[in-house]
PDB file of C-alpha atoms in Angstrom:
ATOM      1  CA  MET A 142      26.312  -1.835  -0.743  1.00 88.00           C
ATOM      2  CA  LYS A 143      22.540  -1.461  -0.520  1.00 96.00           C
ATOM      3  CA  SER A 144      20.633   0.284  -3.290  1.00 98.00           C
ATOM      4  CA  ALA A 145      17.061   1.422  -3.927  1.00 98.00           C
ATOM      5  CA  LEU A 146      15.047   2.111  -7.065  1.00 98.00           C
ATOM      6  CA  LEU A 147      13.103   5.364  -7.378  1.00 98.00           C
ATOM      7  CA  PHE A 148      10.321   5.923  -9.916  1.00 98.00           C
ATOM      8  CA  PRO A 149       9.155   9.447 -10.847  1.00 98.00           C
ATOM      9  CA  GLY A 150       5.651  10.886 -11.104  1.00 96.00           C
ATOM     10  CA  GLN A 151       3.935  13.630 -13.087  1.00 93.00           C
ATOM     11  CA  GLY A 152       6.192  16.486 -14.141  1.00 91.00           C
ATOM     12  CA  SER A 153       8.954  14.262 -15.516  1.00 95.00           C
ATOM     13  CA  GLN A 154       7.463  13.897 -19.006  1.00 94.00           C
ATOM     14  CA  TYR A 155       9.116  15.359 -22.112  1.00 96.00           C
ATOM     15  CA  PRO A 156       8.561  15.108 -25.894  1.00 97.00           C
ATOM     16  CA  GLY A 157      10.330  12.097 -27.394  1.00 97.00           C
ATOM     17  CA  MET A 158      10.366  10.170 -24.127  1.00 97.00           C
ATOM     18  CA  GLY A 159      10.918   6.443 -24.552  1.00 97.00           C
ATOM     19  CA  LYS A 160      11.764   6.516 -28.255  1.00 97.00           C
ATOM     20  CA  ASN A 161      15.356   5.429 -27.588  1.00 97.00           C
ATOM     21  CA  LEU A 162      14.024   2.343 -25.802  1.00 98.00           C
ATOM     22  CA  TYR A 163      11.605   1.594 -28.648  1.00 98.00           C
ATOM     23  CA  ASP A 164      14.373   1.914 -31.243  1.00 97.00           C
ATOM     24  CA  GLN A 165      17.027  -0.062 -29.340  1.00 96.00           C
ATOM     25  CA  PHE A 166      15.177  -2.992 -27.819  1.00 97.00           C
ATOM     26  CA  GLU A 167      12.722  -5.389 -29.465  1.00 97.00           C
ATOM     27  CA  ILE A 168      11.192  -6.261 -26.076  1.00 96.00           C
ATOM     28  CA  ALA A 169      10.585  -2.578 -25.404  1.00 98.00           C
ATOM     29  CA  LYS A 170       8.959  -2.185 -28.812  1.00 98.00           C
ATOM     30  CA  LYS A 171       6.570  -5.037 -28.015  1.00 98.00           C
ATOM     31  CA  ARG A 172       5.709  -3.474 -24.658  1.00 98.00           C
ATOM     32  CA  PHE A 173       4.819  -0.160 -26.312  1.00 98.00           C
ATOM     33  CA  GLU A 174       2.695  -1.935 -28.917  1.00 98.00           C
ATOM     34  CA  THR A 175       0.880  -3.852 -26.166  1.00 98.00           C
ATOM     35  CA  ALA A 176       0.242  -0.550 -24.407  1.00 98.00           C
ATOM     36  CA  ASN A 177      -1.335   0.918 -27.549  1.00 98.00           C
ATOM     37  CA  GLU A 178      -3.741  -2.036 -27.622  1.00 98.00           C
ATOM     38  CA  ILE A 179      -4.622  -1.810 -23.922  1.00 97.00           C
ATOM     39  CA  LEU A 180      -5.155   1.948 -23.977  1.00 97.00           C
ATOM     40  CA  GLY A 181      -7.080   2.001 -27.233  1.00 96.00           C
ATOM     41  CA  PHE A 182      -5.054   4.884 -28.655  1.00 96.00           C
ATOM     42  CA  ASP A 183      -1.540   5.326 -30.047  1.00 97.00           C
ATOM     43  CA  ILE A 184       0.330   6.567 -26.991  1.00 97.00           C
ATOM     44  CA  THR A 185       3.679   5.974 -28.689  1.00 97.00           C
ATOM     45  CA  GLU A 186       2.797   8.637 -31.268  1.00 97.00           C
ATOM     46  CA  LEU A 187       2.080  11.108 -28.466  1.00 97.00           C
ATOM     47  CA  MET A 188       5.172  10.165 -26.443  1.00 98.00           C
ATOM     48  CA  PHE A 189       7.585  10.186 -29.377  1.00 97.00           C
ATOM     49  CA  GLY A 190       6.166  13.382 -30.920  1.00 96.00           C
ATOM     50  CA  ASP A 191       7.168  16.971 -30.222  1.00 95.00           C
ATOM     51  CA  ASP A 192       3.942  18.301 -28.685  1.00 95.00           C
ATOM     52  CA  ALA A 193       4.777  19.109 -25.057  1.00 93.00           C
ATOM     53  CA  GLN A 194       1.253  20.386 -24.452  1.00 92.00           C
ATOM     54  CA  VAL A 195      -0.487  17.090 -25.182  1.00 93.00           C
ATOM     55  CA  LEU A 196       1.894  15.328 -22.805  1.00 93.00           C
ATOM     56  CA  LYS A 197       0.570  17.531 -19.982  1.00 90.00           C
ATOM     57  CA  ARG A 198      -2.897  15.965 -20.248  1.00 90.00           C
ATOM     58  CA  THR A 199      -3.331  13.698 -17.219  1.00 90.00           C
ATOM     59  CA  ASP A 200      -4.695  10.828 -19.317  1.00 91.00           C
ATOM     60  CA  VAL A 201      -1.517  10.972 -21.444  1.00 95.00           C
ATOM     61  CA  THR A 202       1.043  11.990 -18.821  1.00 95.00           C
ATOM     62  CA  GLN A 203       0.409   9.174 -16.370  1.00 96.00           C
ATOM     63  CA  PRO A 204       0.544   6.190 -18.753  1.00 98.00           C
ATOM     64  CA  SER A 205       3.499   7.784 -20.589  1.00 98.00           C
ATOM     65  CA  ILE A 206       5.621   8.073 -17.454  1.00 97.00           C
ATOM     66  CA  TYR A 207       4.555   4.627 -16.285  1.00 98.00           C
ATOM     67  CA  LEU A 208       5.529   3.077 -19.627  1.00 98.00           C
ATOM     68  CA  HIS A 209       8.896   4.812 -19.820  1.00 98.00           C
ATOM     69  CA  SER A 210       9.720   3.868 -16.222  1.00 98.00           C
ATOM     70  CA  VAL A 211       8.649   0.221 -16.263  1.00 98.00           C
ATOM     71  CA  ILE A 212      10.133  -0.530 -19.682  1.00 98.00           C
ATOM     72  CA  LEU A 213      13.425   1.115 -18.689  1.00 98.00           C
ATOM     73  CA  PHE A 214      13.425  -1.006 -15.523  1.00 98.00           C
ATOM     74  CA  GLU A 215      12.931  -4.158 -17.591  1.00 97.00           C
ATOM     75  CA  MET A 216      15.875  -3.196 -19.801  1.00 97.00           C
ATOM     76  CA  ILE A 217      18.276  -2.755 -16.853  1.00 98.00           C
ATOM     77  CA  ARG A 218      16.920  -5.176 -14.242  1.00 97.00           C
ATOM     78  CA  ASN A 219      19.740  -7.701 -14.790  1.00 97.00           C
ATOM     79  CA  LYS A 220      22.343  -5.021 -14.026  1.00 97.00           C
ATOM     80  CA  ILE A 221      20.999  -4.005 -10.612  1.00 97.00           C
ATOM     81  CA  SER A 222      20.220  -5.727  -7.300  1.00 96.00           C
ATOM     82  CA  PRO A 223      17.987  -3.367  -5.324  1.00 98.00           C
ATOM     83  CA  SER A 224      17.053  -3.897  -1.694  1.00 98.00           C
ATOM     84  CA  MET A 225      13.862  -1.808  -1.861  1.00 98.00           C
ATOM     85  CA  VAL A 226      11.757   0.372  -4.172  1.00 98.00           C
ATOM     86  CA  ALA A 227       9.740   3.588  -3.961  1.00 98.00           C
ATOM     87  CA  GLY A 228       7.813   5.806  -6.362  1.00 98.00           C
ATOM     88  CA  HIS A 229       6.673   9.424  -6.210  1.00 98.00           C
ATOM     89  CA  SER A 230       2.861   9.563  -6.496  1.00 98.00           C
ATOM     90  CA  LEU A 231       2.138   7.948  -9.895  1.00 98.00           C
ATOM     91  CA  GLY A 232       5.622   6.400  -9.661  1.00 98.00           C
ATOM     92  CA  GLU A 233       4.408   4.162  -6.850  1.00 98.00           C
ATOM     93  CA  PHE A 234       2.576   2.068  -9.459  1.00 98.00           C
ATOM     94  CA  SER A 235       5.832   1.619 -11.395  1.00 98.00           C
ATOM     95  CA  ALA A 236       7.537   0.620  -8.140  1.00 98.00           C
ATOM     96  CA  VAL A 237       4.876  -2.005  -7.405  1.00 98.00           C
ATOM     97  CA  VAL A 238       5.358  -3.501 -10.886  1.00 98.00           C
ATOM     98  CA  ALA A 239       9.160  -3.468 -10.479  1.00 98.00           C
ATOM     99  CA  SER A 240       8.739  -5.377  -7.224  1.00 98.00           C
ATOM    100  CA  SER A 241       6.812  -8.086  -9.130  1.00 98.00           C
ATOM    101  CA  ALA A 242       3.657  -7.469  -7.102  1.00 98.00           C
ATOM    102  CA  LEU A 243       1.730  -6.419 -10.228  1.00 98.00           C
ATOM    103  CA  SER A 244       2.012  -7.351 -13.899  1.00 98.00           C
ATOM    104  CA  PHE A 245       2.954  -4.818 -16.581  1.00 98.00           C
ATOM    105  CA  GLU A 246      -0.516  -5.049 -18.137  1.00 98.00           C
ATOM    106  CA  SER A 247      -2.441  -4.812 -14.860  1.00 98.00           C
ATOM    107  CA  GLY A 248      -0.326  -1.861 -13.757  1.00 98.00           C
ATOM    108  CA  LEU A 249      -1.050   0.018 -16.973  1.00 98.00           C
ATOM    109  CA  LYS A 250      -4.794  -0.619 -16.664  1.00 98.00           C
ATOM    110  CA  LEU A 251      -4.780   0.755 -13.122  1.00 98.00           C
ATOM    111  CA  VAL A 252      -2.751   3.792 -14.180  1.00 98.00           C
ATOM    112  CA  ILE A 253      -5.149   4.764 -16.965  1.00 98.00           C
ATOM    113  CA  THR A 254      -8.120   4.176 -14.639  1.00 98.00           C
ATOM    114  CA  ARG A 255      -6.431   6.433 -12.076  1.00 98.00           C
ATOM    115  CA  ALA A 256      -5.643   9.114 -14.674  1.00 97.00           C
ATOM    116  CA  ASN A 257      -9.181   9.199 -16.084  1.00 97.00           C
ATOM    117  CA  ALA A 258     -10.752   9.214 -12.608  1.00 97.00           C
ATOM    118  CA  MET A 259      -8.484  12.074 -11.508  1.00 96.00           C
ATOM    119  CA  GLN A 260      -9.309  14.083 -14.627  1.00 94.00           C
ATOM    120  CA  LYS A 261     -13.052  13.678 -13.966  1.00 95.00           C
ATOM    121  CA  ALA A 262     -12.556  14.704 -10.330  1.00 96.00           C
ATOM    122  CA  CYS A 263     -10.626  17.788 -11.463  1.00 94.00           C
ATOM    123  CA  GLU A 264     -13.494  18.825 -13.725  1.00 93.00           C
ATOM    124  CA  ARG A 265     -16.144  18.316 -11.034  1.00 95.00           C
ATOM    125  CA  ASN A 266     -14.107  19.764  -8.158  1.00 94.00           C
ATOM    126  CA  PRO A 267     -11.789  22.469  -9.538  1.00 93.00           C
ATOM    127  CA  GLY A 268      -8.675  23.216  -7.564  1.00 96.00           C
ATOM    128  CA  SER A 269      -5.005  24.044  -7.889  1.00 96.00           C
ATOM    129  CA  MET A 270      -1.542  23.409  -6.447  1.00 97.00           C
ATOM    130  CA  ALA A 271       1.411  25.616  -5.526  1.00 97.00           C
ATOM    131  CA  ALA A 272       5.056  24.982  -4.710  1.00 97.00           C
ATOM    132  CA  VAL A 273       6.289  26.603  -1.505  1.00 98.00           C
ATOM    133  CA  ILE A 274      10.025  27.292  -1.466  1.00 98.00           C
ATOM    134  CA  GLY A 275      12.065  28.076   1.631  1.00 98.00           C
ATOM    135  CA  LEU A 276       9.808  27.131   4.551  1.00 98.00           C
ATOM    136  CA  ASP A 277       9.854  24.206   6.990  1.00 97.00           C
ATOM    137  CA  ILE A 278       7.190  21.510   7.220  1.00 97.00           C
ATOM    138  CA  LYS A 279       5.703  22.736  10.514  1.00 97.00           C
ATOM    139  CA  THR A 280       5.150  26.295   9.252  1.00 98.00           C
ATOM    140  CA  VAL A 281       3.491  25.134   6.023  1.00 98.00           C
ATOM    141  CA  ASP A 282       1.243  22.659   7.839  1.00 98.00           C
ATOM    142  CA  THR A 283       0.221  25.258  10.423  1.00 98.00           C
ATOM    143  CA  VAL A 284      -0.697  27.842   7.782  1.00 98.00           C
ATOM    144  CA  CYS A 285      -2.793  25.258   5.890  1.00 98.00           C
ATOM    145  CA  GLN A 286      -4.627  24.294   9.081  1.00 97.00           C
ATOM    146  CA  GLU A 287      -5.364  27.926   9.897  1.00 97.00           C
ATOM    147  CA  THR A 288      -6.636  28.768   6.386  1.00 98.00           C
ATOM    148  CA  SER A 289     -10.361  28.454   5.704  1.00 97.00           C
ATOM    149  CA  GLY A 290     -11.392  26.121   2.891  1.00 97.00           C
ATOM    150  CA  THR A 291      -9.694  22.968   1.639  1.00 97.00           C
ATOM    151  CA  VAL A 292      -5.910  23.288   1.542  1.00 98.00           C
ATOM    152  CA  GLN A 293      -3.170  20.910   2.695  1.00 98.00           C
ATOM    153  CA  ALA A 294       0.312  19.722   1.845  1.00 98.00           C
ATOM    154  CA  ALA A 295       0.393  17.526  -1.270  1.00 98.00           C
ATOM    155  CA  ASN A 296       4.109  16.714  -1.496  1.00 98.00           C
ATOM    156  CA  TYR A 297       6.848  16.979   1.100  1.00 98.00           C
ATOM    157  CA  ASN A 298       9.484  16.841  -1.618  1.00 98.00           C
ATOM    158  CA  SER A 299      12.697  17.910   0.104  1.00 98.00           C
ATOM    159  CA  PRO A 300      13.949  20.340   2.753  1.00 97.00           C
ATOM    160  CA  GLY A 301      12.570  23.720   1.750  1.00 96.00           C
ATOM    161  CA  GLN A 302      10.321  22.418  -1.041  1.00 97.00           C
ATOM    162  CA  ILE A 303       6.710  21.583  -0.227  1.00 98.00           C
ATOM    163  CA  VAL A 304       3.715  21.560  -2.576  1.00 98.00           C
ATOM    164  CA  ILE A 305       0.264  22.549  -1.301  1.00 98.00           C
ATOM    165  CA  THR A 306      -3.050  21.539  -2.846  1.00 98.00           C
ATOM    166  CA  GLY A 307      -6.732  22.361  -2.537  1.00 98.00           C
ATOM    167  CA  GLU A 308      -9.479  24.788  -3.531  1.00 97.00           C
ATOM    168  CA  THR A 309      -8.115  27.659  -5.606  1.00 96.00           C
ATOM    169  CA  SER A 310      -9.391  30.331  -3.210  1.00 97.00           C
ATOM    170  CA  ALA A 311      -7.820  28.537  -0.238  1.00 98.00           C
ATOM    171  CA  ILE A 312      -4.538  28.134  -2.135  1.00 98.00           C
ATOM    172  CA  GLU A 313      -4.517  31.877  -2.823  1.00 97.00           C
ATOM    173  CA  LYS A 314      -5.147  32.757   0.843  1.00 97.00           C
ATOM    174  CA  ALA A 315      -2.554  30.263   2.093  1.00 98.00           C
ATOM    175  CA  SER A 316      -0.009  31.517  -0.448  1.00 97.00           C
ATOM    176  CA  GLU A 317      -0.233  35.077   0.873  1.00 97.00           C
ATOM    177  CA  LYS A 318       0.147  33.862   4.466  1.00 98.00           C
ATOM    178  CA  LEU A 319       3.139  31.695   3.529  1.00 98.00           C
ATOM    179  CA  LYS A 320       4.857  34.647   1.868  1.00 97.00           C
ATOM    180  CA  SER A 321       4.325  36.687   5.020  1.00 98.00           C
ATOM    181  CA  LYS A 322       5.895  33.834   7.012  1.00 97.00           C
ATOM    182  CA  GLY A 323       9.084  34.092   4.958  1.00 97.00           C
ATOM    183  CA  ALA A 324       8.603  31.789   1.956  1.00 98.00           C
ATOM    184  CA  LYS A 325      11.181  32.667  -0.714  1.00 97.00           C
ATOM    185  CA  ARG A 326       8.638  31.858  -3.419  1.00 97.00           C
ATOM    186  CA  VAL A 327       5.145  30.426  -3.780  1.00 98.00           C
ATOM    187  CA  LEU A 328       4.592  29.273  -7.350  1.00 96.00           C
ATOM    188  CA  LEU A 329       1.230  28.252  -8.780  1.00 93.00           C
ATOM    189  CA  LEU A 330       1.751  24.976 -10.663  1.00 92.00           C
ATOM    190  CA  PRO A 331       0.398  24.309 -14.187  1.00 83.00           C
ATOM    191  CA  VAL A 332      -1.739  21.312 -13.201  1.00 86.00           C
ATOM    192  CA  SER A 333      -5.358  20.518 -13.939  1.00 84.00           C
ATOM    193  CA  GLY A 334      -6.542  20.152 -10.349  1.00 92.00           C
ATOM    194  CA  ALA A 335      -5.902  19.573  -6.660  1.00 97.00           C
ATOM    195  CA  PHE A 336      -4.080  16.239  -6.604  1.00 97.00           C
ATOM    196  CA  HIS A 337      -3.491  14.571  -3.215  1.00 98.00           C
ATOM    197  CA  SER A 338      -6.356  16.449  -1.592  1.00 98.00           C
ATOM    198  CA  PRO A 339      -9.914  15.631  -0.462  1.00 97.00           C
ATOM    199  CA  LEU A 340     -11.087  16.993  -3.848  1.00 98.00           C
ATOM    200  CA  MET A 341      -9.853  13.650  -5.295  1.00 97.00           C
ATOM    201  CA  GLU A 342     -12.298  11.623  -3.180  1.00 97.00           C
ATOM    202  CA  GLU A 343     -14.425  10.629  -6.210  1.00 96.00           C
ATOM    203  CA  ALA A 344     -11.340   9.373  -8.029  1.00 97.00           C
ATOM    204  CA  LYS A 345     -10.340   7.415  -4.947  1.00 97.00           C
ATOM    205  CA  VAL A 346     -13.638   5.509  -4.974  1.00 97.00           C
ATOM    206  CA  GLU A 347     -13.218   4.587  -8.641  1.00 97.00           C
ATOM    207  CA  LEU A 348      -9.580   3.550  -8.200  1.00 98.00           C
ATOM    208  CA  ALA A 349     -10.422   1.473  -5.113  1.00 98.00           C
ATOM    209  CA  GLN A 350     -12.873  -0.612  -7.131  1.00 98.00           C
ATOM    210  CA  ALA A 351     -10.311  -1.191  -9.893  1.00 98.00           C
ATOM    211  CA  VAL A 352      -7.586  -2.108  -7.394  1.00 98.00           C
ATOM    212  CA  GLU A 353      -9.903  -4.567  -5.656  1.00 98.00           C
ATOM    213  CA  ASN A 354     -10.579  -6.298  -8.984  1.00 98.00           C
ATOM    214  CA  THR A 355      -6.874  -6.606  -9.845  1.00 98.00           C
ATOM    215  CA  THR A 356      -4.583  -9.507  -8.956  1.00 98.00           C
ATOM    216  CA  PHE A 357      -1.557  -8.620  -6.814  1.00 98.00           C
ATOM    217  CA  SER A 358       1.307 -10.846  -5.635  1.00 98.00           C
ATOM    218  CA  THR A 359       3.678 -10.674  -2.677  1.00 98.00           C
ATOM    219  CA  PRO A 360       6.442  -8.237  -3.714  1.00 98.00           C
ATOM    220  CA  GLU A 361      10.013  -9.302  -4.295  1.00 97.00           C
ATOM    221  CA  TYR A 362      11.321  -6.120  -2.616  1.00 95.00           C
ATOM    222  CA  PRO A 363       9.780  -4.007   0.151  1.00 98.00           C
ATOM    223  CA  ILE A 364       7.803  -1.081  -1.256  1.00 98.00           C
ATOM    224  CA  TYR A 365       8.080   2.247   0.563  1.00 98.00           C
ATOM    225  CA  HIS A 366       4.726   3.998   0.429  1.00 98.00           C
ATOM    226  CA  ASN A 367       3.847   7.654  -0.086  1.00 98.00           C
ATOM    227  CA  VAL A 368       1.145   7.732   2.587  1.00 98.00           C
ATOM    228  CA  ASN A 369       3.310   6.667   5.553  1.00 98.00           C
ATOM    229  CA  SER A 370       6.938   6.578   4.275  1.00 98.00           C
ATOM    230  CA  LYS A 371       7.175   2.989   5.520  1.00 98.00           C
ATOM    231  CA  PRO A 372       7.957  -0.303   3.732  1.00 98.00           C
ATOM    232  CA  SER A 373       5.445  -3.052   3.123  1.00 97.00           C
ATOM    233  CA  HIS A 374       5.408  -6.654   1.888  1.00 95.00           C
ATOM    234  CA  SER A 375       1.667  -7.043   2.471  1.00 97.00           C
ATOM    235  CA  VAL A 376      -0.611  -7.224  -0.573  1.00 98.00           C
ATOM    236  CA  ASP A 377      -3.518  -5.779   1.423  1.00 98.00           C
ATOM    237  CA  GLU A 378      -1.391  -2.838   2.591  1.00 98.00           C
ATOM    238  CA  ILE A 379      -0.079  -2.198  -0.915  1.00 98.00           C
ATOM    239  CA  LYS A 380      -3.589  -2.099  -2.357  1.00 98.00           C
ATOM    240  CA  SER A 381      -4.876   0.167   0.400  1.00 98.00           C
ATOM    241  CA  ASN A 382      -1.922   2.562   0.179  1.00 98.00           C
ATOM    242  CA  LEU A 383      -2.172   2.914  -3.604  1.00 98.00           C
ATOM    243  CA  VAL A 384      -5.741   4.132  -3.126  1.00 98.00           C
ATOM    244  CA  GLU A 385      -5.148   6.278  -0.035  1.00 98.00           C
ATOM    245  CA  GLN A 386      -2.378   8.295  -1.684  1.00 98.00           C
ATOM    246  CA  LEU A 387      -4.912   9.995  -3.986  1.00 98.00           C
ATOM    247  CA  THR A 388      -6.185  12.133  -1.100  1.00 98.00           C
ATOM    248  CA  SER A 389      -3.082  12.021   1.141  1.00 98.00           C
ATOM    249  CA  PRO A 390       0.225  13.907   1.045  1.00 98.00           C
ATOM    250  CA  VAL A 391       3.251  12.305  -0.604  1.00 98.00           C
ATOM    251  CA  LEU A 392       5.809  11.897   2.206  1.00 98.00           C
ATOM    252  CA  TRP A 393       8.780  11.865  -0.150  1.00 98.00           C
ATOM    253  CA  GLN A 394      11.410  13.519   2.015  1.00 98.00           C
ATOM    254  CA  GLN A 395      10.480  11.218   4.899  1.00 98.00           C
ATOM    255  CA  THR A 396      10.572   8.177   2.582  1.00 98.00           C
ATOM    256  CA  ILE A 397      14.090   8.901   1.341  1.00 98.00           C
ATOM    257  CA  GLU A 398      15.284   9.605   4.878  1.00 98.00           C
ATOM    258  CA  ASN A 399      13.832   6.279   6.057  1.00 98.00           C
ATOM    259  CA  ILE A 400      15.433   4.401   3.171  1.00 98.00           C
ATOM    260  CA  GLY A 401      18.753   6.027   4.048  1.00 98.00           C
ATOM    261  CA  LYS A 402      18.384   4.831   7.643  1.00 98.00           C
ATOM    262  CA  ARG A 403      18.215   1.261   6.300  1.00 97.00           C
ATOM    263  CA  GLY A 404      21.766   1.592   5.031  1.00 97.00           C
ATOM    264  CA  VAL A 405      21.000   2.482   1.408  1.00 98.00           C
ATOM    265  CA  SER A 406      23.650   4.752  -0.105  1.00 95.00           C
ATOM    266  CA  VAL A 407      23.013   4.209  -3.837  1.00 98.00           C
ATOM    267  CA  PHE A 408      19.788   5.228  -5.569  1.00 98.00           C
ATOM    268  CA  TYR A 409      18.743   4.519  -9.165  1.00 98.00           C
ATOM    269  CA  GLU A 410      16.211   6.860 -10.738  1.00 98.00           C
ATOM    270  CA  VAL A 411      14.259   4.789 -13.243  1.00 98.00           C
ATOM    271  CA  GLY A 412      12.145   6.888 -15.596  1.00 98.00           C
ATOM    272  CA  PRO A 413      12.184  10.108 -17.608  1.00 97.00           C
ATOM    273  CA  LYS A 414      14.293  13.110 -16.529  1.00 96.00           C
ATOM    274  CA  ASN A 415      16.075  13.457 -13.174  1.00 97.00           C
ATOM    275  CA  VAL A 416      13.579  15.185 -10.878  1.00 96.00           C
ATOM    276  CA  LEU A 417      14.054  12.655  -8.072  1.00 98.00           C
ATOM    277  CA  SER A 418      17.838  12.713  -8.428  1.00 97.00           C
ATOM    278  CA  ASN A 419      17.780  16.457  -7.762  1.00 97.00           C
ATOM    279  CA  LEU A 420      15.534  16.006  -4.719  1.00 97.00           C
ATOM    280  CA  ASN A 421      17.834  13.290  -3.384  1.00 97.00           C
ATOM    281  CA  LYS A 422      20.800  15.650  -3.469  1.00 96.00           C
ATOM    282  CA  ARG A 423      18.940  17.895  -1.036  1.00 97.00           C
ATOM    283  CA  ILE A 424      17.578  15.125   1.192  1.00 98.00           C
ATOM    284  CA  LEU A 425      20.674  12.870   1.416  1.00 98.00           C
ATOM    285  CA  PRO A 426      23.586  14.933   0.037  1.00 97.00           C
ATOM    286  CA  ASN A 427      26.107  12.133   0.613  1.00 96.00           C
ATOM    287  CA  SER A 428      24.187   9.473  -1.300  1.00 96.00           C
ATOM    288  CA  GLU A 429      25.012   8.428  -4.854  1.00 97.00           C
ATOM    289  CA  VAL A 430      22.296   8.789  -7.491  1.00 97.00           C
ATOM    290  CA  ILE A 431      22.542   6.980 -10.823  1.00 98.00           C
ATOM    291  CA  HIS A 432      20.067   7.393 -13.666  1.00 97.00           C
ATOM    292  CA  GLY A 433      18.786   4.145 -15.125  1.00 97.00           C
ATOM    293  CA  GLU A 434      19.399   5.228 -18.707  1.00 97.00           C
ATOM    294  CA  SER A 435      23.144   5.351 -18.020  1.00 97.00           C
ATOM    295  CA  LEU A 436      23.037   1.558 -17.598  1.00 97.00           C
ATOM    296  CA  LEU A 437      21.640   0.826 -21.061  1.00 96.00           C
TER     297      LEU A 437
END
């Protein structure tokens, strides 16, 4: 029976995340301590604390989710035999590490570079994001194309759930049009900027330089990428796709559908919360989803 590993992105964080791993496993404890050294601040204090607000800061959220996901994977890797891996936005970096194409340390350095670059881009090019509930892909894409200003799909998450991103004024105009087209809800998201849009172009340049200066290896498992929903074993493709996803939509629904077509019927969500498990139930209702923490 084929299985795939799924790694979550921003939005899965919660106060206290990862503390059970730190307390239970000496190897996990060492990984967290190494992360504190690499980052130059005590991320374990922020992750294990009870301040949900600080965890929403991009420079804290991204490394926190990466750490929880990759360390959890390392704790359960001997209990699973995946055929392929995928990650949602930030989660793609965790997936690349799980595939052995990138070291734990190098992955963390890229993640914090990405987070800081995105935060700077948000400050220079303000924008917002909104979740559109109850409309099909074609309708959402058409409305975005017909709306003046910068607005496009950011995440094709599941049937009936698409996130749009762009300039705040364009998001507002598109939201009204989408409601008139029959959207059940259009919800403004509490994020700091327009992720996965052209407004992230500056961050993309900075990340590209960091990726180019990082050593990658041929992956052990095929990595399904956000930008095209297709698998890759090529180091050059992996590096390019990690950069391109900053300004491109996350083709998550298409990715899961493509993985399902390869005969995968069991998915493991490896990271905090169960956001991807819930999406999977809507994309492939007959698939089995197991959370990694249940294997500890």
